[in-house]
Short mmCIF file of N, CA and C in Angstrom, two decimals:
data_model
loop_
_atom_site.label_atom_id
_atom_site.label_comp_id
_atom_site.label_asym_id
_atom_site.label_seq_id
_atom_site.Cartn_x
_atom_site.Cartn_y
_atom_site.Cartn_z
N MET A 47 112.86 103.88 87.25
CA MET A 47 113.87 102.83 87.16
C MET A 47 114.03 102.15 88.52
N ASP A 48 114.05 100.84 88.51
CA ASP A 48 114.21 100.09 89.75
C ASP A 48 115.65 100.16 90.23
N THR A 49 115.81 100.19 91.52
CA THR A 49 117.12 100.21 92.13
C THR A 49 117.38 98.83 92.72
N GLN A 50 118.47 98.20 92.33
CA GLN A 50 118.83 96.91 92.91
C GLN A 50 119.45 97.16 94.28
N THR A 51 118.96 96.43 95.26
CA THR A 51 119.46 96.62 96.61
C THR A 51 119.81 95.27 97.24
N PHE A 52 120.60 95.36 98.29
CA PHE A 52 121.08 94.19 99.01
C PHE A 52 120.93 94.44 100.51
N TYR A 53 121.30 93.48 101.31
CA TYR A 53 121.34 93.61 102.76
C TYR A 53 119.97 93.75 103.41
N GLY A 54 118.94 93.20 102.78
CA GLY A 54 117.64 93.14 103.42
C GLY A 54 116.74 94.35 103.24
N ILE A 55 117.10 95.26 102.36
CA ILE A 55 116.21 96.39 102.10
C ILE A 55 115.69 96.31 100.67
N ALA A 56 114.47 96.79 100.48
CA ALA A 56 113.87 96.80 99.14
C ALA A 56 114.22 98.07 98.39
N HIS A 57 114.50 99.14 99.12
CA HIS A 57 114.85 100.43 98.52
C HIS A 57 115.71 101.20 99.52
N PRO A 58 116.70 101.94 99.03
CA PRO A 58 117.57 102.68 99.96
C PRO A 58 116.82 103.61 100.91
N ALA A 59 115.68 104.11 100.52
CA ALA A 59 114.91 105.01 101.39
C ALA A 59 114.51 104.33 102.70
N GLN A 60 114.40 103.01 102.69
CA GLN A 60 114.07 102.29 103.93
C GLN A 60 115.15 102.44 105.00
N ALA A 61 116.36 102.69 104.57
CA ALA A 61 117.47 102.82 105.52
C ALA A 61 117.23 103.96 106.50
N VAL A 62 116.55 104.99 106.06
CA VAL A 62 116.26 106.13 106.93
C VAL A 62 115.44 105.67 108.14
N ALA A 63 114.41 104.87 107.89
CA ALA A 63 113.56 104.39 108.98
C ALA A 63 114.34 103.48 109.93
N PHE A 64 115.16 102.59 109.38
CA PHE A 64 115.96 101.70 110.23
C PHE A 64 116.94 102.49 111.09
N ALA A 65 117.68 103.40 110.49
CA ALA A 65 118.67 104.18 111.23
C ALA A 65 118.00 105.04 112.31
N THR A 66 116.87 105.63 111.96
CA THR A 66 116.16 106.47 112.93
C THR A 66 115.66 105.64 114.10
N ARG A 67 115.09 104.49 113.81
CA ARG A 67 114.56 103.63 114.89
C ARG A 67 115.68 103.16 115.81
N VAL A 68 116.81 102.78 115.24
CA VAL A 68 117.95 102.35 116.05
C VAL A 68 118.41 103.48 116.97
N CYS A 69 118.49 104.69 116.45
CA CYS A 69 118.91 105.82 117.28
C CYS A 69 117.85 106.18 118.32
N ASP A 70 116.58 105.98 118.00
CA ASP A 70 115.52 106.21 118.99
C ASP A 70 115.69 105.27 120.18
N VAL A 71 116.18 104.07 119.93
CA VAL A 71 116.34 103.08 121.00
C VAL A 71 117.68 103.24 121.71
N ILE A 72 118.77 103.35 120.97
CA ILE A 72 120.10 103.41 121.58
C ILE A 72 120.46 104.83 122.02
N GLY A 73 120.10 105.81 121.21
CA GLY A 73 120.39 107.20 121.53
C GLY A 73 120.88 107.95 120.32
N HIS A 74 120.53 109.23 120.29
CA HIS A 74 120.91 110.09 119.17
C HIS A 74 122.22 110.83 119.43
N GLY A 75 122.71 110.80 120.65
CA GLY A 75 123.95 111.49 120.99
C GLY A 75 123.71 112.97 121.26
N SER A 76 124.71 113.60 121.85
CA SER A 76 124.56 114.99 122.28
C SER A 76 124.39 115.97 121.13
N THR A 77 124.92 115.64 119.96
CA THR A 77 124.79 116.55 118.81
C THR A 77 123.59 116.21 117.93
N ARG A 78 122.89 115.12 118.26
CA ARG A 78 121.72 114.67 117.48
C ARG A 78 122.10 114.39 116.02
N LYS A 79 123.32 113.92 115.79
CA LYS A 79 123.80 113.62 114.44
C LYS A 79 124.02 112.13 114.21
N ALA A 80 123.50 111.28 115.09
CA ALA A 80 123.71 109.84 114.94
C ALA A 80 123.02 109.29 113.69
N VAL A 81 121.81 109.75 113.37
CA VAL A 81 121.11 109.23 112.19
C VAL A 81 121.89 109.58 110.93
N PRO A 82 122.28 110.85 110.72
CA PRO A 82 123.10 111.13 109.53
C PRO A 82 124.40 110.32 109.53
N MET A 83 125.01 110.14 110.70
CA MET A 83 126.26 109.37 110.77
C MET A 83 126.04 107.94 110.29
N LEU A 84 124.95 107.32 110.72
CA LEU A 84 124.66 105.95 110.30
C LEU A 84 124.35 105.88 108.80
N LEU A 85 123.55 106.80 108.32
CA LEU A 85 123.20 106.80 106.90
C LEU A 85 124.43 107.08 106.03
N GLU A 86 125.25 108.00 106.47
CA GLU A 86 126.47 108.31 105.73
C GLU A 86 127.44 107.13 105.76
N THR A 87 127.49 106.43 106.88
CA THR A 87 128.32 105.22 106.96
C THR A 87 127.82 104.18 105.96
N SER A 88 126.51 103.98 105.91
CA SER A 88 125.97 103.00 104.95
C SER A 88 126.18 103.47 103.51
N ALA A 89 126.15 104.76 103.28
CA ALA A 89 126.43 105.29 101.94
C ALA A 89 127.88 105.02 101.56
N THR A 90 128.77 105.26 102.49
CA THR A 90 130.19 105.06 102.24
C THR A 90 130.53 103.59 102.03
N GLU A 91 129.94 102.75 102.84
CA GLU A 91 130.28 101.33 102.81
C GLU A 91 129.58 100.55 101.70
N THR A 92 128.29 100.87 101.42
CA THR A 92 127.52 100.05 100.46
C THR A 92 126.60 100.87 99.56
N LEU A 93 126.80 102.17 99.49
CA LEU A 93 125.88 103.05 98.75
C LEU A 93 124.44 102.84 99.22
N VAL A 94 124.26 102.81 100.53
CA VAL A 94 122.97 102.58 101.18
C VAL A 94 122.32 101.31 100.62
N GLY A 95 123.12 100.26 100.56
CA GLY A 95 122.61 98.95 100.14
C GLY A 95 122.57 98.70 98.66
N GLN A 96 123.03 99.63 97.85
CA GLN A 96 123.00 99.46 96.40
C GLN A 96 124.26 98.76 95.86
N TYR A 97 125.27 98.63 96.69
CA TYR A 97 126.51 97.96 96.30
C TYR A 97 126.70 96.74 97.17
N ARG A 98 126.87 95.60 96.56
CA ARG A 98 127.08 94.35 97.29
C ARG A 98 128.57 94.04 97.32
N ASP A 99 129.13 93.96 98.50
CA ASP A 99 130.52 93.58 98.65
C ASP A 99 130.66 92.10 98.30
N ASP A 100 131.49 91.80 97.34
CA ASP A 100 131.62 90.41 96.90
C ASP A 100 132.78 89.66 97.55
N THR A 101 133.35 90.22 98.61
CA THR A 101 134.47 89.57 99.27
C THR A 101 134.05 88.60 100.37
N LEU A 102 132.74 88.40 100.55
CA LEU A 102 132.19 87.47 101.53
C LEU A 102 132.84 87.59 102.90
N TYR A 103 132.47 88.65 103.59
CA TYR A 103 132.85 88.92 104.97
C TYR A 103 134.29 89.41 105.15
N TYR A 104 135.06 89.53 104.08
CA TYR A 104 136.43 90.03 104.21
C TYR A 104 136.43 91.49 104.65
N ALA A 105 135.60 92.31 104.02
CA ALA A 105 135.58 93.74 104.33
C ALA A 105 134.50 94.08 105.35
N GLY A 106 133.68 93.13 105.71
CA GLY A 106 132.62 93.37 106.67
C GLY A 106 131.33 92.72 106.24
N ALA A 107 130.29 92.94 107.04
CA ALA A 107 128.97 92.37 106.75
C ALA A 107 127.91 93.43 106.97
N GLY A 108 126.85 93.34 106.19
CA GLY A 108 125.70 94.20 106.36
C GLY A 108 125.82 95.52 105.63
N ILE A 109 124.74 96.27 105.68
CA ILE A 109 124.64 97.54 104.98
C ILE A 109 125.70 98.54 105.47
N CYS A 110 126.18 98.35 106.69
CA CYS A 110 127.22 99.23 107.25
C CYS A 110 128.60 98.58 107.28
N GLN A 111 128.70 97.34 106.78
CA GLN A 111 129.98 96.63 106.67
C GLN A 111 130.80 96.60 107.96
N THR A 112 130.19 96.09 109.01
CA THR A 112 130.89 95.89 110.28
C THR A 112 131.80 94.69 110.14
N ASP A 113 133.03 94.82 110.60
CA ASP A 113 133.92 93.66 110.51
C ASP A 113 133.68 92.72 111.69
N GLU A 114 134.08 91.47 111.52
CA GLU A 114 133.74 90.44 112.49
C GLU A 114 134.34 90.67 113.87
N SER A 115 135.58 91.13 113.92
CA SER A 115 136.19 91.36 115.24
C SER A 115 135.47 92.49 115.98
N THR A 116 135.03 93.50 115.27
CA THR A 116 134.27 94.59 115.89
C THR A 116 132.91 94.07 116.36
N PHE A 117 132.25 93.27 115.54
CA PHE A 117 130.98 92.65 115.92
C PHE A 117 131.14 91.86 117.22
N ASP A 118 132.16 90.99 117.27
CA ASP A 118 132.38 90.16 118.46
C ASP A 118 132.65 91.02 119.69
N TRP A 119 133.47 92.04 119.54
CA TRP A 119 133.80 92.93 120.65
C TRP A 119 132.55 93.65 121.16
N LEU A 120 131.77 94.22 120.24
CA LEU A 120 130.56 94.96 120.64
C LEU A 120 129.51 94.04 121.25
N LYS A 121 129.36 92.86 120.69
CA LYS A 121 128.39 91.90 121.23
C LYS A 121 128.77 91.53 122.66
N GLU A 122 130.03 91.24 122.89
CA GLU A 122 130.50 90.90 124.24
C GLU A 122 130.32 92.09 125.19
N LYS A 123 130.66 93.27 124.72
CA LYS A 123 130.59 94.48 125.55
C LYS A 123 129.16 94.82 125.95
N TYR A 124 128.21 94.66 125.04
CA TYR A 124 126.86 95.16 125.28
C TYR A 124 125.79 94.11 125.54
N GLN A 125 126.05 92.83 125.36
CA GLN A 125 124.99 91.83 125.41
C GLN A 125 124.23 91.77 126.73
N ASP A 126 124.83 92.17 127.81
CA ASP A 126 124.15 92.15 129.10
C ASP A 126 123.92 93.55 129.66
N SER A 127 123.92 94.55 128.81
CA SER A 127 123.82 95.94 129.23
C SER A 127 122.37 96.45 129.21
N SER A 128 122.19 97.65 129.73
CA SER A 128 120.88 98.29 129.67
C SER A 128 120.50 98.60 128.22
N ILE A 129 121.49 98.87 127.38
CA ILE A 129 121.22 99.10 125.95
C ILE A 129 120.65 97.82 125.34
N ALA A 130 121.27 96.67 125.65
CA ALA A 130 120.78 95.39 125.12
C ALA A 130 119.36 95.13 125.59
N LYS A 131 119.07 95.50 126.82
CA LYS A 131 117.72 95.32 127.34
C LYS A 131 116.72 96.17 126.55
N ARG A 132 117.07 97.41 126.26
CA ARG A 132 116.19 98.27 125.46
C ARG A 132 116.02 97.72 124.04
N ILE A 133 117.11 97.23 123.46
CA ILE A 133 117.05 96.65 122.12
C ILE A 133 116.11 95.45 122.12
N LYS A 134 116.19 94.63 123.14
CA LYS A 134 115.32 93.45 123.24
C LYS A 134 113.86 93.87 123.43
N GLU A 135 113.61 94.82 124.32
CA GLU A 135 112.25 95.26 124.61
C GLU A 135 111.61 96.00 123.43
N GLU A 136 112.37 96.84 122.76
CA GLU A 136 111.78 97.71 121.74
C GLU A 136 111.94 97.20 120.30
N LEU A 137 112.96 96.37 120.06
CA LEU A 137 113.19 95.88 118.70
C LEU A 137 113.09 94.36 118.60
N ASN A 138 112.92 93.72 119.75
CA ASN A 138 112.81 92.25 119.81
C ASN A 138 114.05 91.56 119.23
N ILE A 139 115.20 92.13 119.52
CA ILE A 139 116.48 91.54 119.10
C ILE A 139 117.31 91.28 120.35
N ASP A 140 117.70 90.04 120.53
CA ASP A 140 118.50 89.63 121.67
C ASP A 140 119.96 89.58 121.22
N LEU A 141 120.75 90.54 121.68
CA LEU A 141 122.15 90.61 121.25
C LEU A 141 122.94 89.35 121.58
N ARG A 142 122.53 88.63 122.62
CA ARG A 142 123.24 87.41 122.99
C ARG A 142 123.06 86.31 121.95
N LYS A 143 122.00 86.40 121.15
CA LYS A 143 121.67 85.32 120.22
C LYS A 143 121.97 85.62 118.75
N VAL A 144 122.39 86.82 118.43
CA VAL A 144 122.61 87.16 117.02
C VAL A 144 123.96 86.63 116.54
N SER A 145 124.01 86.32 115.25
CA SER A 145 125.26 85.86 114.64
C SER A 145 125.75 86.92 113.65
N TYR A 146 127.02 86.88 113.40
CA TYR A 146 127.64 87.85 112.50
C TYR A 146 127.00 87.84 111.11
N GLN A 147 126.73 86.67 110.58
CA GLN A 147 126.17 86.55 109.23
C GLN A 147 124.80 87.21 109.11
N GLU A 148 124.07 87.33 110.21
CA GLU A 148 122.75 87.95 110.17
C GLU A 148 122.81 89.43 109.75
N LEU A 149 123.95 90.07 109.93
CA LEU A 149 124.08 91.47 109.52
C LEU A 149 123.79 91.63 108.03
N ASP A 150 124.12 90.63 107.23
CA ASP A 150 123.91 90.71 105.79
C ASP A 150 122.44 90.71 105.38
N TYR A 151 121.57 90.26 106.27
CA TYR A 151 120.15 90.13 105.93
C TYR A 151 119.24 91.01 106.76
N SER A 152 119.79 91.65 107.77
CA SER A 152 119.01 92.49 108.65
C SER A 152 119.60 93.90 108.72
N PRO A 153 119.02 94.84 107.99
CA PRO A 153 119.54 96.21 108.08
C PRO A 153 119.42 96.77 109.50
N MET A 154 118.38 96.37 110.21
CA MET A 154 118.21 96.83 111.59
C MET A 154 119.42 96.40 112.42
N LEU A 155 119.79 95.14 112.31
CA LEU A 155 120.92 94.62 113.07
C LEU A 155 122.23 95.29 112.65
N SER A 156 122.40 95.52 111.37
CA SER A 156 123.60 96.20 110.89
C SER A 156 123.69 97.62 111.45
N PHE A 157 122.57 98.33 111.44
CA PHE A 157 122.57 99.68 112.00
C PHE A 157 122.77 99.66 113.52
N ILE A 158 122.26 98.65 114.20
CA ILE A 158 122.50 98.52 115.64
C ILE A 158 123.99 98.44 115.92
N PHE A 159 124.69 97.57 115.19
CA PHE A 159 126.12 97.40 115.47
C PHE A 159 126.94 98.62 115.03
N ALA A 160 126.51 99.29 113.98
CA ALA A 160 127.19 100.54 113.60
C ALA A 160 126.97 101.59 114.69
N ARG A 161 125.75 101.68 115.21
CA ARG A 161 125.47 102.66 116.26
C ARG A 161 126.24 102.34 117.52
N LEU A 162 126.32 101.06 117.87
CA LEU A 162 127.10 100.68 119.04
C LEU A 162 128.58 101.02 118.86
N ARG A 163 129.07 100.86 117.64
CA ARG A 163 130.48 101.20 117.38
C ARG A 163 130.73 102.68 117.62
N TYR A 164 129.84 103.52 117.16
CA TYR A 164 130.01 104.96 117.41
C TYR A 164 129.68 105.32 118.86
N TRP A 165 128.81 104.55 119.50
CA TRP A 165 128.41 104.82 120.89
C TRP A 165 129.60 104.77 121.84
N VAL A 166 130.57 103.89 121.57
CA VAL A 166 131.72 103.76 122.48
C VAL A 166 132.71 104.92 122.36
N VAL A 167 132.59 105.70 121.31
CA VAL A 167 133.51 106.83 121.11
C VAL A 167 133.13 107.96 122.06
N LYS A 168 134.10 108.47 122.77
CA LYS A 168 133.85 109.53 123.75
C LYS A 168 133.53 110.87 123.07
N ALA A 169 134.19 111.15 121.97
CA ALA A 169 133.98 112.42 121.27
C ALA A 169 132.60 112.43 120.61
N PRO A 170 131.89 113.55 120.69
CA PRO A 170 130.57 113.63 120.05
C PRO A 170 130.68 113.56 118.53
N ILE A 171 129.62 113.10 117.91
CA ILE A 171 129.56 113.06 116.45
C ILE A 171 129.55 114.50 115.94
N PRO A 172 130.43 114.83 115.02
CA PRO A 172 130.50 116.21 114.51
C PRO A 172 129.23 116.66 113.80
N ALA A 173 129.00 117.95 113.81
CA ALA A 173 127.82 118.52 113.17
C ALA A 173 127.97 118.59 111.65
N SER A 174 129.17 118.78 111.16
CA SER A 174 129.37 118.92 109.71
C SER A 174 129.66 117.59 109.05
N VAL A 175 129.29 117.46 107.80
CA VAL A 175 129.55 116.22 107.06
C VAL A 175 131.06 116.01 106.91
N GLU A 176 131.82 117.08 106.77
CA GLU A 176 133.27 116.96 106.68
C GLU A 176 133.86 116.41 107.98
N GLY A 177 133.33 116.90 109.09
CA GLY A 177 133.76 116.38 110.39
C GLY A 177 133.40 114.92 110.56
N ARG A 178 132.21 114.55 110.10
CA ARG A 178 131.78 113.16 110.19
C ARG A 178 132.62 112.25 109.30
N ALA A 179 133.08 112.77 108.17
CA ALA A 179 133.95 111.98 107.29
C ALA A 179 135.23 111.60 108.03
N GLN A 180 135.82 112.55 108.73
CA GLN A 180 137.04 112.26 109.50
C GLN A 180 136.72 111.37 110.70
N TYR A 181 135.60 111.60 111.34
CA TYR A 181 135.16 110.79 112.48
C TYR A 181 135.00 109.33 112.05
N TRP A 182 134.38 109.10 110.89
CA TRP A 182 134.22 107.75 110.34
C TRP A 182 135.60 107.11 110.15
N LYS A 183 136.51 107.85 109.54
CA LYS A 183 137.85 107.31 109.28
C LYS A 183 138.55 106.98 110.59
N ASP A 184 138.43 107.86 111.56
CA ASP A 184 139.13 107.67 112.83
C ASP A 184 138.53 106.57 113.70
N HIS A 185 137.22 106.35 113.61
CA HIS A 185 136.56 105.46 114.56
C HIS A 185 135.86 104.25 113.95
N TYR A 186 135.69 104.23 112.65
CA TYR A 186 134.92 103.13 112.04
C TYR A 186 135.72 102.39 110.98
N ASN A 187 136.40 103.12 110.12
CA ASN A 187 137.16 102.52 109.03
C ASN A 187 138.52 102.08 109.54
N SER A 188 139.04 101.07 108.92
CA SER A 188 140.34 100.53 109.33
C SER A 188 141.47 101.53 109.07
N HIS A 189 142.44 101.50 109.95
CA HIS A 189 143.65 102.29 109.74
C HIS A 189 144.75 101.42 109.13
N ALA A 190 144.38 100.20 108.75
CA ALA A 190 145.36 99.30 108.15
C ALA A 190 145.96 99.92 106.89
N GLU A 191 147.16 99.51 106.60
CA GLU A 191 147.87 100.06 105.45
C GLU A 191 147.12 99.86 104.14
N ASN A 192 146.38 98.76 104.02
CA ASN A 192 145.66 98.46 102.79
C ASN A 192 144.22 99.00 102.79
N ALA A 193 143.85 99.75 103.83
CA ALA A 193 142.50 100.30 103.91
C ALA A 193 142.29 101.32 102.80
N LYS A 194 141.17 101.19 102.10
CA LYS A 194 140.90 102.06 100.96
C LYS A 194 140.05 103.26 101.33
N GLY A 195 139.44 103.24 102.50
CA GLY A 195 138.55 104.32 102.89
C GLY A 195 139.29 105.60 103.24
N THR A 196 138.78 106.69 102.71
CA THR A 196 139.35 108.01 103.02
C THR A 196 138.19 108.97 103.28
N PRO A 197 138.44 110.04 104.00
CA PRO A 197 137.39 111.04 104.18
C PRO A 197 136.89 111.59 102.84
N GLU A 198 137.76 111.69 101.86
CA GLU A 198 137.35 112.17 100.54
C GLU A 198 136.38 111.20 99.87
N LYS A 199 136.67 109.91 99.99
CA LYS A 199 135.77 108.89 99.43
C LYS A 199 134.43 108.91 100.16
N TYR A 200 134.48 109.12 101.47
CA TYR A 200 133.27 109.24 102.27
C TYR A 200 132.39 110.36 101.71
N LEU A 201 132.99 111.53 101.53
CA LEU A 201 132.23 112.69 101.03
C LEU A 201 131.68 112.45 99.63
N GLU A 202 132.44 111.76 98.80
CA GLU A 202 131.98 111.43 97.44
C GLU A 202 130.77 110.50 97.49
N ARG A 203 130.85 109.47 98.32
CA ARG A 203 129.75 108.50 98.43
C ARG A 203 128.50 109.14 99.06
N VAL A 204 128.71 110.00 100.04
CA VAL A 204 127.59 110.69 100.67
C VAL A 204 126.88 111.58 99.64
N LYS A 205 127.65 112.24 98.82
CA LYS A 205 127.06 113.08 97.77
C LYS A 205 126.25 112.22 96.80
N GLN A 206 126.76 111.03 96.46
CA GLN A 206 126.04 110.11 95.58
C GLN A 206 124.69 109.70 96.15
N CYS A 207 124.64 109.57 97.45
CA CYS A 207 123.43 109.07 98.14
C CYS A 207 122.69 110.16 98.88
N ALA A 208 122.95 111.40 98.56
CA ALA A 208 122.39 112.55 99.30
C ALA A 208 120.87 112.52 99.39
N VAL A 209 120.20 112.05 98.37
CA VAL A 209 118.73 112.06 98.38
C VAL A 209 118.19 111.25 99.56
N TYR A 210 118.82 110.15 99.90
CA TYR A 210 118.37 109.33 101.02
C TYR A 210 118.75 109.93 102.36
N ILE A 211 119.93 110.50 102.42
CA ILE A 211 120.41 111.10 103.66
C ILE A 211 119.58 112.33 104.01
N ARG A 212 119.21 113.13 103.02
CA ARG A 212 118.39 114.31 103.28
C ARG A 212 117.02 113.94 103.83
N MET A 213 116.55 112.75 103.53
CA MET A 213 115.25 112.30 104.03
C MET A 213 115.22 112.27 105.56
N ALA A 214 116.36 112.11 106.17
CA ALA A 214 116.44 112.03 107.63
C ALA A 214 116.53 113.39 108.29
N ALA A 215 116.79 114.41 107.52
CA ALA A 215 117.00 115.76 108.09
C ALA A 215 115.72 116.33 108.65
#
């Protein structure tokens, strides 16, 4: 059975390669859990590209659903950094030139901005999926009163997409 996908991927399994490559360039972190964190984030936000958000940038953009203010902040913070230089040299992406809307069509770019969002967090990415669920809520998902994301929903979505996430293990 064919899987309908969005955000520039032909099949959810491709997300593993994108997330891994992004972490190879930006960094895997001290716990080496950045790839699972990115894949689980994409599972939670878009079922690894199988769910298309129809709110047109209201809830975010791309396979990881980065919101625009976070995109702008991270772009400003990193566009002239050594990380941006590595991204340009190894992925041929110039952070100074990317636009927010490109996240919807480039899974690589979406994973870059998700990784940068977690990169600024001082606390290491937890080893357990339960810990990562809370980490996502604390550092990636909105704390706004109307925010629908919960660690429980994270765990449910990760379980739904486990076949793709296990590919990265």
